[in-house]
PDB file of N, CA, C and O and ligand atoms in Angstrom:
ATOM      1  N   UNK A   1      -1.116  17.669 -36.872  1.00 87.00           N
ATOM      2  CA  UNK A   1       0.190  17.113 -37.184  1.00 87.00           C
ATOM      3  C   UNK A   1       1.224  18.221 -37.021  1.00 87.00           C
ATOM      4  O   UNK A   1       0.893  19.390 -37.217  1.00 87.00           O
ATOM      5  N   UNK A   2       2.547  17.869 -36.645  1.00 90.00           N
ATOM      6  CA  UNK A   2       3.353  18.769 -36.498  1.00 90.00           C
ATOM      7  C   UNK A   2       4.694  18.087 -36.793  1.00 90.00           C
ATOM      8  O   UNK A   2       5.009  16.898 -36.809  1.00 90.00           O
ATOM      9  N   UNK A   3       5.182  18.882 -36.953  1.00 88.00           N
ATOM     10  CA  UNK A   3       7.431  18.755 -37.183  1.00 88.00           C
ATOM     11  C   UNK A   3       7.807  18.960 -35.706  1.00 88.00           C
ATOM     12  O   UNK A   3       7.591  19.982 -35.055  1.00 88.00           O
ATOM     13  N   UNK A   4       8.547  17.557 -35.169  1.00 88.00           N
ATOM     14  CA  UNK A   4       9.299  18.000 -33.934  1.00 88.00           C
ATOM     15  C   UNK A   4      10.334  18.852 -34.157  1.00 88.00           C
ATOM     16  O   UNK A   4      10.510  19.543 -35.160  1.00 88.00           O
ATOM     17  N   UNK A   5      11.183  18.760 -32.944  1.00 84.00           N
ATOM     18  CA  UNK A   5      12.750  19.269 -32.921  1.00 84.00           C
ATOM     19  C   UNK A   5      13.424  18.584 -33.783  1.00 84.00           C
ATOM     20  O   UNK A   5      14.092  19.065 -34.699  1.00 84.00           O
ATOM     21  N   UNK A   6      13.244  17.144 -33.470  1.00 87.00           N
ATOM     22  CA  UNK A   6      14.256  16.408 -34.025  1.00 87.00           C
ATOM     23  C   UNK A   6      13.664  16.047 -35.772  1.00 87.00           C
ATOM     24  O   UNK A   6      14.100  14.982 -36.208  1.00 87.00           O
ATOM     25  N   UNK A   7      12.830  16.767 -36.639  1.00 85.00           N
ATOM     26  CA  UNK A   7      12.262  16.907 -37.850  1.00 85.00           C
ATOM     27  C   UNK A   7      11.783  15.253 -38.191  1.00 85.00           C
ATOM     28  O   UNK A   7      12.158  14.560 -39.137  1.00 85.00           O
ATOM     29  N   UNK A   8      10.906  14.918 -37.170  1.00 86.00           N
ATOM     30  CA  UNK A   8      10.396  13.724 -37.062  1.00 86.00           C
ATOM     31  C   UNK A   8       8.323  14.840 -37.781  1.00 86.00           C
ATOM     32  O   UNK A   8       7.963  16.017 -37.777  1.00 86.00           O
ATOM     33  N   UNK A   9       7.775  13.730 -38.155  1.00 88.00           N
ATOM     34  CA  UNK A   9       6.074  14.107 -38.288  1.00 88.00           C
ATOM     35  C   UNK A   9       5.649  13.299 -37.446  1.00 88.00           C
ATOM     36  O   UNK A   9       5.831  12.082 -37.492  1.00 88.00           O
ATOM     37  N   UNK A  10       4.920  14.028 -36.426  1.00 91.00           N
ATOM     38  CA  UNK A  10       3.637  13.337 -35.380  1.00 91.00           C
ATOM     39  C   UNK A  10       2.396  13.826 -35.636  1.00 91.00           C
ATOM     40  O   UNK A  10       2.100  14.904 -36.151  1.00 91.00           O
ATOM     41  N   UNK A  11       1.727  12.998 -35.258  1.00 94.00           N
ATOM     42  CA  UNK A  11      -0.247  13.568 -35.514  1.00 94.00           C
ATOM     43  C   UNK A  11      -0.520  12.712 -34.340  1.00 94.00           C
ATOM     44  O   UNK A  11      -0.226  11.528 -34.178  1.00 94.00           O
ATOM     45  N   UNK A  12      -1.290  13.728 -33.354  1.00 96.00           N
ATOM     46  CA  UNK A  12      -1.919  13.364 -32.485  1.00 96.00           C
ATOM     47  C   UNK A  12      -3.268  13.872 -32.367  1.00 96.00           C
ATOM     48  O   UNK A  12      -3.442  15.022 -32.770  1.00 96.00           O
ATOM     49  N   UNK A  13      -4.409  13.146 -31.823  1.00 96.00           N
ATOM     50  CA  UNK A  13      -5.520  13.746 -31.641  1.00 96.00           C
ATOM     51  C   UNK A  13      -5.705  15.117 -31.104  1.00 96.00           C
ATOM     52  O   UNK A  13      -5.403  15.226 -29.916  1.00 96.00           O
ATOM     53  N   UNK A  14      -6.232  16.441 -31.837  1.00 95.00           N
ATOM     54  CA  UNK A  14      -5.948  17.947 -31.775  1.00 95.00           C
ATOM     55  C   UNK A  14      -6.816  18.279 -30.236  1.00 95.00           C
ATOM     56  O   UNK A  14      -6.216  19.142 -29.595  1.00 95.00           O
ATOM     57  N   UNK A  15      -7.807  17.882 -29.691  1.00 98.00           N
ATOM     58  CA  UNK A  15      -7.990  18.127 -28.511  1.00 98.00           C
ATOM     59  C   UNK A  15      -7.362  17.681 -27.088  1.00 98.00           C
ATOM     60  O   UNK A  15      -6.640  16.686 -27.148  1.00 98.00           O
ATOM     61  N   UNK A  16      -7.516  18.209 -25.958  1.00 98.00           N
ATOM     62  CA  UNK A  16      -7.116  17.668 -24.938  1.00 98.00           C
ATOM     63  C   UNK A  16      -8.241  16.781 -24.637  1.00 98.00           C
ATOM     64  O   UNK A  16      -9.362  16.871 -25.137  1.00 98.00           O
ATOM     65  N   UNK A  17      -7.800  15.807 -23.668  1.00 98.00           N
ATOM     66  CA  UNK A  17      -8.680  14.771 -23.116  1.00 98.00           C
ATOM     67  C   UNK A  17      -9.546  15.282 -22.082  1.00 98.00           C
ATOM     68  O   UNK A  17     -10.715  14.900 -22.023  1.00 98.00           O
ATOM     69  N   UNK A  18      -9.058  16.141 -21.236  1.00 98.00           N
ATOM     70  CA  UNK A  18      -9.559  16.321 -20.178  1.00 98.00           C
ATOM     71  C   UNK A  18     -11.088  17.406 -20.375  1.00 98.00           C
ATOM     72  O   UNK A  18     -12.071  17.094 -19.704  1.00 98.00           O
ATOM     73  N   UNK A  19     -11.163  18.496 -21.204  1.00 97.00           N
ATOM     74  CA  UNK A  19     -12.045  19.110 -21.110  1.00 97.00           C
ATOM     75  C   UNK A  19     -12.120  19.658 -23.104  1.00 97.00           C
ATOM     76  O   UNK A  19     -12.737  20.642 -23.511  1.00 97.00           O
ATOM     77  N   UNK A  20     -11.404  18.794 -23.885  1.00 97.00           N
ATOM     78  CA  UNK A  20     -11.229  19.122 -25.441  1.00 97.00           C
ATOM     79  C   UNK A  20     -11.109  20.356 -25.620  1.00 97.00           C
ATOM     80  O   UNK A  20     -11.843  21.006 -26.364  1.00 97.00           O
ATOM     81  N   UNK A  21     -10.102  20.849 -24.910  1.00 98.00           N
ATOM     82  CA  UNK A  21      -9.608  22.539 -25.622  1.00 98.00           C
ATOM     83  C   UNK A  21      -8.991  21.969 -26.641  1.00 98.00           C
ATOM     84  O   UNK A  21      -8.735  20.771 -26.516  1.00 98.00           O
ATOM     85  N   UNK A  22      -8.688  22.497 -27.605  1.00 98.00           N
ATOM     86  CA  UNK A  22      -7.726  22.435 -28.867  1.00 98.00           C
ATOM     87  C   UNK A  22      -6.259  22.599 -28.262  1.00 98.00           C
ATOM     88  O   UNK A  22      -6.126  23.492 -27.425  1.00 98.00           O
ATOM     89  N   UNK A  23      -5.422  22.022 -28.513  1.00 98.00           N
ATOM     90  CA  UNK A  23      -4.054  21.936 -28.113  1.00 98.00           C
ATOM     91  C   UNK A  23      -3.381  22.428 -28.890  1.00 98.00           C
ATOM     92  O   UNK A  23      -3.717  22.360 -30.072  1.00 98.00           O
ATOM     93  N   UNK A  24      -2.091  23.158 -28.484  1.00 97.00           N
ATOM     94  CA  UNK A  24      -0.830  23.677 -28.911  1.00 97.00           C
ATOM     95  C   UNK A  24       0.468  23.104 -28.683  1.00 97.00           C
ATOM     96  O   UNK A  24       0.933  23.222 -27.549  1.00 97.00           O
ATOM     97  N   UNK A  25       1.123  22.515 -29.548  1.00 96.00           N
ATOM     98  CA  UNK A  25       2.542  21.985 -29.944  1.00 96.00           C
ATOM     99  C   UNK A  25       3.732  23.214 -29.538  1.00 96.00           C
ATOM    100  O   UNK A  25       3.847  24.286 -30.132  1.00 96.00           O
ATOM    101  N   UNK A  26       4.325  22.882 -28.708  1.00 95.00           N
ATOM    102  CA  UNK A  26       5.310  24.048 -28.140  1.00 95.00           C
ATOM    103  C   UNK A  26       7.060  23.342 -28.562  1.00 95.00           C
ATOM    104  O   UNK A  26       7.563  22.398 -27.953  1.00 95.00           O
ATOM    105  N   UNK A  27       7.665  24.027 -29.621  1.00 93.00           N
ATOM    106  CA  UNK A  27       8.575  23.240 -29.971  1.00 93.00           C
ATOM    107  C   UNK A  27       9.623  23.414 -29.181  1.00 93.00           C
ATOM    108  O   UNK A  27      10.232  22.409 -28.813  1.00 93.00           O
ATOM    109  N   UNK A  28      10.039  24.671 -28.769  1.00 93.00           N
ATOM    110  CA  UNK A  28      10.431  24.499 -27.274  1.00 93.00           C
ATOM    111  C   UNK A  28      10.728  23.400 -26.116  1.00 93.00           C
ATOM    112  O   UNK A  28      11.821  23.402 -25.551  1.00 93.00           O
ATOM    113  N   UNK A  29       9.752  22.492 -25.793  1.00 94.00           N
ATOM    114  CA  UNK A  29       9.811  21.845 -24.873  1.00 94.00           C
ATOM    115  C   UNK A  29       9.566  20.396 -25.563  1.00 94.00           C
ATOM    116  O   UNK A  29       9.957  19.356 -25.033  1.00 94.00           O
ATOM    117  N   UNK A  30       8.993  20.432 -26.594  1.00 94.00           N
ATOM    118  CA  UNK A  30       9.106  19.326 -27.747  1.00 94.00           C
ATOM    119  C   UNK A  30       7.861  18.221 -27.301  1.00 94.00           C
ATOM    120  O   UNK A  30       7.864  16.991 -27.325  1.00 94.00           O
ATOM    121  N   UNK A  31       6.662  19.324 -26.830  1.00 96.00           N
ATOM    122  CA  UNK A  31       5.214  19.030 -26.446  1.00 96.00           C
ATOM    123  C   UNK A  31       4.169  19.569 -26.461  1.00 96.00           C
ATOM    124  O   UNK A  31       4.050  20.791 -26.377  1.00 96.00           O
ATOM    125  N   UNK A  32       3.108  18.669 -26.584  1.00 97.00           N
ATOM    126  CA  UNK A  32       1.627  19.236 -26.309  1.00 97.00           C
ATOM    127  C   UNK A  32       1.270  20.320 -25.392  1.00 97.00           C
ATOM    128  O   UNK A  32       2.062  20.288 -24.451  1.00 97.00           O
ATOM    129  N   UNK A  33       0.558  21.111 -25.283  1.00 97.00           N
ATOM    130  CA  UNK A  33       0.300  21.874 -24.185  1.00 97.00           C
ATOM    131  C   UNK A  33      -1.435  22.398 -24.408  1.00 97.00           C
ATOM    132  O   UNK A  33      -1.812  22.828 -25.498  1.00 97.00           O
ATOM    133  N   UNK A  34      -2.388  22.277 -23.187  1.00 98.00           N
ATOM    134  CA  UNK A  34      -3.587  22.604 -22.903  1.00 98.00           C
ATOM    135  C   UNK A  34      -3.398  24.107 -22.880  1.00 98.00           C
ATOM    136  O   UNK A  34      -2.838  24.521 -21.866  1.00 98.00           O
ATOM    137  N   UNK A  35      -3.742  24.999 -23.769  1.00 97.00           N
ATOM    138  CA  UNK A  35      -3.831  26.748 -22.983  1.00 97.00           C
ATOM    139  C   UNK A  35      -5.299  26.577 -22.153  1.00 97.00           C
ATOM    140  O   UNK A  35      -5.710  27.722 -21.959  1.00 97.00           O
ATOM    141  N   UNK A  36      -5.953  25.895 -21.763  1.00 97.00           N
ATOM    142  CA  UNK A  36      -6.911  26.492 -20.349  1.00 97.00           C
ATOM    143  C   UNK A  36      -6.497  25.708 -19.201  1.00 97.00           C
ATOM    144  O   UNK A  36      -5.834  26.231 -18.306  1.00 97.00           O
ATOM    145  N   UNK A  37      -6.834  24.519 -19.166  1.00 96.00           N
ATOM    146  CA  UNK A  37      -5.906  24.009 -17.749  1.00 96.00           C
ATOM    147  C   UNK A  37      -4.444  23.654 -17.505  1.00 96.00           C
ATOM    148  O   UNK A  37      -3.931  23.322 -16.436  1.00 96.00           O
ATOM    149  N   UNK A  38      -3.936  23.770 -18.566  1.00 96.00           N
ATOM    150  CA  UNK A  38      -2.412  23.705 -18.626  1.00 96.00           C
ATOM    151  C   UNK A  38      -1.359  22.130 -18.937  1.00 96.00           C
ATOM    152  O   UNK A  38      -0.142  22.080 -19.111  1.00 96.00           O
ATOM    153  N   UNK A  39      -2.361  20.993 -18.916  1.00 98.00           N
ATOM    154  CA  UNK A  39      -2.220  19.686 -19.015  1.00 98.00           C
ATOM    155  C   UNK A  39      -0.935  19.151 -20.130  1.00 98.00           C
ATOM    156  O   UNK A  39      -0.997  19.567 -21.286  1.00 98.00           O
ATOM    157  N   UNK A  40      -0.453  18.761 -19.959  1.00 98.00           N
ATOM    158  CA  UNK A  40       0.626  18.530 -21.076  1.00 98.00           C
ATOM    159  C   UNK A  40       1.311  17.388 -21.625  1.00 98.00           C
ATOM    160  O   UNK A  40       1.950  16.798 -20.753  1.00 98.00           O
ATOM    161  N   UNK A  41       1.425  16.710 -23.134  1.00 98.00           N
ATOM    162  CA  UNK A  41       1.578  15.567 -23.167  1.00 98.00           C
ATOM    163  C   UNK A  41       2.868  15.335 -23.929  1.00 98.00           C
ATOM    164  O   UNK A  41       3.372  16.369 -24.368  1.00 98.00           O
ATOM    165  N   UNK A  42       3.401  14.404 -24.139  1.00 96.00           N
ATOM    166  CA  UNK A  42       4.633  14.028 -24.685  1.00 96.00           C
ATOM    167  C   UNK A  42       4.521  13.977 -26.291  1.00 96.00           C
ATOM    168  O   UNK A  42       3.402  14.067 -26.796  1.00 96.00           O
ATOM    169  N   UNK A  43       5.367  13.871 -26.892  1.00 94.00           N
ATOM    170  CA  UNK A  43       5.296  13.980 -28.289  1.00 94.00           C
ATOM    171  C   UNK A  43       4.477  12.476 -29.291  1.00 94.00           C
ATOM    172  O   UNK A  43       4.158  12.433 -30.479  1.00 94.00           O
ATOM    173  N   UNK A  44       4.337  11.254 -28.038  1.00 94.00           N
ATOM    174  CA  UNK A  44       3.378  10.329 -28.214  1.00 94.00           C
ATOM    175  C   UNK A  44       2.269  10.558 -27.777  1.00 94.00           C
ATOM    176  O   UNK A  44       1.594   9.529 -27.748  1.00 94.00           O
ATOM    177  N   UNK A  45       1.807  11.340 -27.457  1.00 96.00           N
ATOM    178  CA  UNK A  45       0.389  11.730 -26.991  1.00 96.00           C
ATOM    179  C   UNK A  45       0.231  11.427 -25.306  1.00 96.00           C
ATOM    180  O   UNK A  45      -0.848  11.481 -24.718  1.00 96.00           O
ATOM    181  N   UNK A  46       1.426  11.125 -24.721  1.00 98.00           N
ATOM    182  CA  UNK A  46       1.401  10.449 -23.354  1.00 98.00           C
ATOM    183  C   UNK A  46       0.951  11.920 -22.516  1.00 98.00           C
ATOM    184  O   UNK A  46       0.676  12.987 -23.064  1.00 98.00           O
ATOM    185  N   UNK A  47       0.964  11.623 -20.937  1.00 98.00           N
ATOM    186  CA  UNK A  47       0.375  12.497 -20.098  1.00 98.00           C
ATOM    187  C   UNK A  47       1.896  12.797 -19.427  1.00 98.00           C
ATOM    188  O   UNK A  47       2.641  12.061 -18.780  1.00 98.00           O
ATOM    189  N   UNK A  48       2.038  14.289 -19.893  1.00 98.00           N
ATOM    190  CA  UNK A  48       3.158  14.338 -18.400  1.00 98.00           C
ATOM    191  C   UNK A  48       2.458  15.331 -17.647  1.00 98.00           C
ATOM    192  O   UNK A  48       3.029  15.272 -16.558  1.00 98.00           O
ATOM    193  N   UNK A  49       1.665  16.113 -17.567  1.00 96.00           N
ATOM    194  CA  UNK A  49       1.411  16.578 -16.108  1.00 96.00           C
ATOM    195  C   UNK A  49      -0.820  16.720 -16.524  1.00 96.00           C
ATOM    196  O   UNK A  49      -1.504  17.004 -17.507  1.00 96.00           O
ATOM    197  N   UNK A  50      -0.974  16.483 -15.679  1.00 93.00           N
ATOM    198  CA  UNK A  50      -2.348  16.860 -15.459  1.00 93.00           C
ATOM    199  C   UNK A  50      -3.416  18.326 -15.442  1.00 93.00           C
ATOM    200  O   UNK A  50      -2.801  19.383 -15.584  1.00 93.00           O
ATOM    201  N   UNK A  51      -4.470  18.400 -15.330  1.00 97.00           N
ATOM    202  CA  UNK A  51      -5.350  17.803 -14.983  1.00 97.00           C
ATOM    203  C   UNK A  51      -5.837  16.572 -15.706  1.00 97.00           C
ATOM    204  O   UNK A  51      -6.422  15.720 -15.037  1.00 97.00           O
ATOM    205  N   UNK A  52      -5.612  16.335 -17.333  1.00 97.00           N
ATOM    206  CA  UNK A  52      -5.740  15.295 -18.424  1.00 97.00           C
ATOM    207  C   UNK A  52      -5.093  13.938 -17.501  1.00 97.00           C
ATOM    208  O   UNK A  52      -4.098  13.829 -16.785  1.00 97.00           O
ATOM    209  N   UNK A  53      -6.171  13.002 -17.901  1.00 98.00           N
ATOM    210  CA  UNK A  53      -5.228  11.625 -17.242  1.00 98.00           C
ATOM    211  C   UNK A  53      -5.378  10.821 -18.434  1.00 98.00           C
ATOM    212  O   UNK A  53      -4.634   9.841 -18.463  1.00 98.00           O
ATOM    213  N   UNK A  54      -5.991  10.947 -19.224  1.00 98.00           N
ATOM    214  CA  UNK A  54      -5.932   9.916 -20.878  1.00 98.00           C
ATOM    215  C   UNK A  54      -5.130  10.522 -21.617  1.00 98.00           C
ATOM    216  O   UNK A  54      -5.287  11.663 -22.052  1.00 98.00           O
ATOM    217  N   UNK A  55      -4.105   9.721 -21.834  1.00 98.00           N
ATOM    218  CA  UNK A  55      -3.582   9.913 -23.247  1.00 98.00           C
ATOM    219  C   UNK A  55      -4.288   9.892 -24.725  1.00 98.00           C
ATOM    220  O   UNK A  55      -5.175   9.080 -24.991  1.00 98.00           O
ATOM    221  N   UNK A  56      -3.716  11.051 -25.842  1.00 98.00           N
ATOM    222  CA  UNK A  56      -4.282  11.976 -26.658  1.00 98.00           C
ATOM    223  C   UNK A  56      -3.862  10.497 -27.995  1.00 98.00           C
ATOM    224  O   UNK A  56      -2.866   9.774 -27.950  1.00 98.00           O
ATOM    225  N   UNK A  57      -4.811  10.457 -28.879  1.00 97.00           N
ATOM    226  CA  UNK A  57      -4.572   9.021 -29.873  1.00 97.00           C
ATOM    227  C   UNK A  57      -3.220   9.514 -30.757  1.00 97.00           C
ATOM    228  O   UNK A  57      -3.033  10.656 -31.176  1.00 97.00           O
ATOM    229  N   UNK A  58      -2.489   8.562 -30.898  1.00 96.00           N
ATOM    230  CA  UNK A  58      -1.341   8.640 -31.473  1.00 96.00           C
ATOM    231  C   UNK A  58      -1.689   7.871 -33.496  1.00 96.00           C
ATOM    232  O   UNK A  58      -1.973   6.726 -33.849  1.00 96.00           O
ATOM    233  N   UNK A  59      -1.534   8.812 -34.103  1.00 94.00           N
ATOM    234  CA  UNK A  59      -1.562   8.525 -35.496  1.00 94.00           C
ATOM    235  C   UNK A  59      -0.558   7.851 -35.865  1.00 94.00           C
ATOM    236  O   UNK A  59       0.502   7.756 -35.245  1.00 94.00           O
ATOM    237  N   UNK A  60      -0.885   7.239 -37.106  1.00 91.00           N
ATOM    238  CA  UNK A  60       0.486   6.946 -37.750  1.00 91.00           C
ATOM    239  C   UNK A  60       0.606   7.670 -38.823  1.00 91.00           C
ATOM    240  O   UNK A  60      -0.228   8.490 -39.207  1.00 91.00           O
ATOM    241  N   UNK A  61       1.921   7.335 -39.500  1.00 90.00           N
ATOM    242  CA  UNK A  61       2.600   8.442 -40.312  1.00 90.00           C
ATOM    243  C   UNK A  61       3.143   7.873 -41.763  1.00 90.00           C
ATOM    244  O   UNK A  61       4.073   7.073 -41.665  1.00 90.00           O
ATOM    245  N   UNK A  62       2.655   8.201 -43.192  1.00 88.00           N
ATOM    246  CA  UNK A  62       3.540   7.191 -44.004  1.00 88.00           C
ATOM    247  C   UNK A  62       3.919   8.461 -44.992  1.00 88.00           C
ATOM    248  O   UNK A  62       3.107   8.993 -45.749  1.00 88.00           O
ATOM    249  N   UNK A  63       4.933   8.744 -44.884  1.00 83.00           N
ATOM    250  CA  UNK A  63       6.002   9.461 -45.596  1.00 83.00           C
ATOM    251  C   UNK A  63       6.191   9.203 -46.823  1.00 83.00           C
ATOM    252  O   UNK A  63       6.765   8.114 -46.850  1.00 83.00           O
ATOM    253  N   UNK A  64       5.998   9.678 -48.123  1.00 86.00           N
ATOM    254  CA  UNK A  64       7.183   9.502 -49.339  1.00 86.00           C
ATOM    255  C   UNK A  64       7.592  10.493 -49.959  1.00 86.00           C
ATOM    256  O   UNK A  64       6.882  10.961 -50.849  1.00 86.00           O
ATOM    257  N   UNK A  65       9.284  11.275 -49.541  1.00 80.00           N
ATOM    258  CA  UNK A  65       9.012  12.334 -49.833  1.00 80.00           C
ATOM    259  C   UNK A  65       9.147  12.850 -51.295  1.00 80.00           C
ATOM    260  O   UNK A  65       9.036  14.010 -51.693  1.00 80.00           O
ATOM    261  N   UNK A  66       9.505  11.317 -52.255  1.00 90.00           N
ATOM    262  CA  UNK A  66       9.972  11.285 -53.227  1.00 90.00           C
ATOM    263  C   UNK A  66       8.995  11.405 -54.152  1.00 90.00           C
ATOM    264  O   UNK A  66       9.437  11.274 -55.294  1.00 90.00           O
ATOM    265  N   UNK A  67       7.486  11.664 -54.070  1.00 90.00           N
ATOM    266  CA  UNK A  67       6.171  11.800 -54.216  1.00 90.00           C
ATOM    267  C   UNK A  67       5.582  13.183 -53.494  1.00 90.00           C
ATOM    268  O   UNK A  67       4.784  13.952 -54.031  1.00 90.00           O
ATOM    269  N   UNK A  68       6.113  13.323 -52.240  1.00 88.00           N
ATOM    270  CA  UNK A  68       5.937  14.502 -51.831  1.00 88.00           C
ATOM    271  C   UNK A  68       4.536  14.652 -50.847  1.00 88.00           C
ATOM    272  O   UNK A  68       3.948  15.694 -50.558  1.00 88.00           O
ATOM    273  N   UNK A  69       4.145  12.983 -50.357  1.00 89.00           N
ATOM    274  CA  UNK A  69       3.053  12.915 -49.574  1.00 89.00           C
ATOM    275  C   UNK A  69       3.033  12.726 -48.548  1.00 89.00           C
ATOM    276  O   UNK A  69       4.188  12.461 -48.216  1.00 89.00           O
ATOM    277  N   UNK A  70       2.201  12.672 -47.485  1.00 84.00           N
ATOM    278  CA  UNK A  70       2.550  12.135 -46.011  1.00 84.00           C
ATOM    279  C   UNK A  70       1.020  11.703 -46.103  1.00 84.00           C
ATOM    280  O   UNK A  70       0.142  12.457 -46.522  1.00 84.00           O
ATOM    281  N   UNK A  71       0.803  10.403 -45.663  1.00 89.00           N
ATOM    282  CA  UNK A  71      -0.838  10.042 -45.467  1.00 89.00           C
ATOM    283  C   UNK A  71      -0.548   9.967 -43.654  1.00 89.00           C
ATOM    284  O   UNK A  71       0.486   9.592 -43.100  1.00 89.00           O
ATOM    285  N   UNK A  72      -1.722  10.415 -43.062  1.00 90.00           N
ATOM    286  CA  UNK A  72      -2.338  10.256 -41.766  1.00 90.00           C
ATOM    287  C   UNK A  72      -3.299   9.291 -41.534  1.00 90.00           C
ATOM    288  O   UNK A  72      -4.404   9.439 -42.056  1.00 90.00           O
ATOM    289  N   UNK A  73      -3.034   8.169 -40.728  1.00 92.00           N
ATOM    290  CA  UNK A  73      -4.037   7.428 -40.649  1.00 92.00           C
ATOM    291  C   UNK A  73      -3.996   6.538 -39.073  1.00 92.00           C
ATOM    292  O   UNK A  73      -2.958   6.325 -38.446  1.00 92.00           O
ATOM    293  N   UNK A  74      -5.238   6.151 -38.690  1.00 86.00           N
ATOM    294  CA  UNK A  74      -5.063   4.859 -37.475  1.00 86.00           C
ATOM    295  C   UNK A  74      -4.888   3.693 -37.531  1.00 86.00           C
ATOM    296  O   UNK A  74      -4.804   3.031 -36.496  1.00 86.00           O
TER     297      UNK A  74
HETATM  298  S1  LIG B 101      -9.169  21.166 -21.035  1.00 86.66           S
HETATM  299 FE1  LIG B 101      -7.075  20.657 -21.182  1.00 86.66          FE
HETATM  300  S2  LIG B 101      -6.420  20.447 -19.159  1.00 86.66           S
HETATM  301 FE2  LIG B 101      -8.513  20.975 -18.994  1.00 86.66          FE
END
């Protein structure tokens, strides 16, 4: 799970599709990124460049911050 730019919470499945390296959130570019083949996905888990051609599972998110929880779930 991570904090975008825009201080939104996403959780996406932590491996890449293509060969399950563990992925890195680059807030910078406000995306996923593969460090071994370089594959990279959108902040929905979508594919913008390859070698990965499946998109990464997109979580959902339930916030209360008035409680101070965030549950992760599918
Ligand atoms: S393991 Fe991620 S692009 Fe190959």
């Amino acid at each position: 799970m991570v904090q975008t730019k825009d201080g939104k919470y996403v959780a996406v499945s932590a491996n890449c599709t293509h060969e399950g390296t563990k992925l890195v959130y680059k807030l910078a570019d406000n995306q996923f990124y593969c460090p071994l083949d370089l594959s990279r996905f959108d902040i929905n888990g979508k594919v913008v460049a390859g070698p990965a051609q499946q998109s990464l599972t997109l979580y959902i998110i339930d916030s209360n911050f008035s409680a101070g929880t965030l549950r992760v779930h599918n």
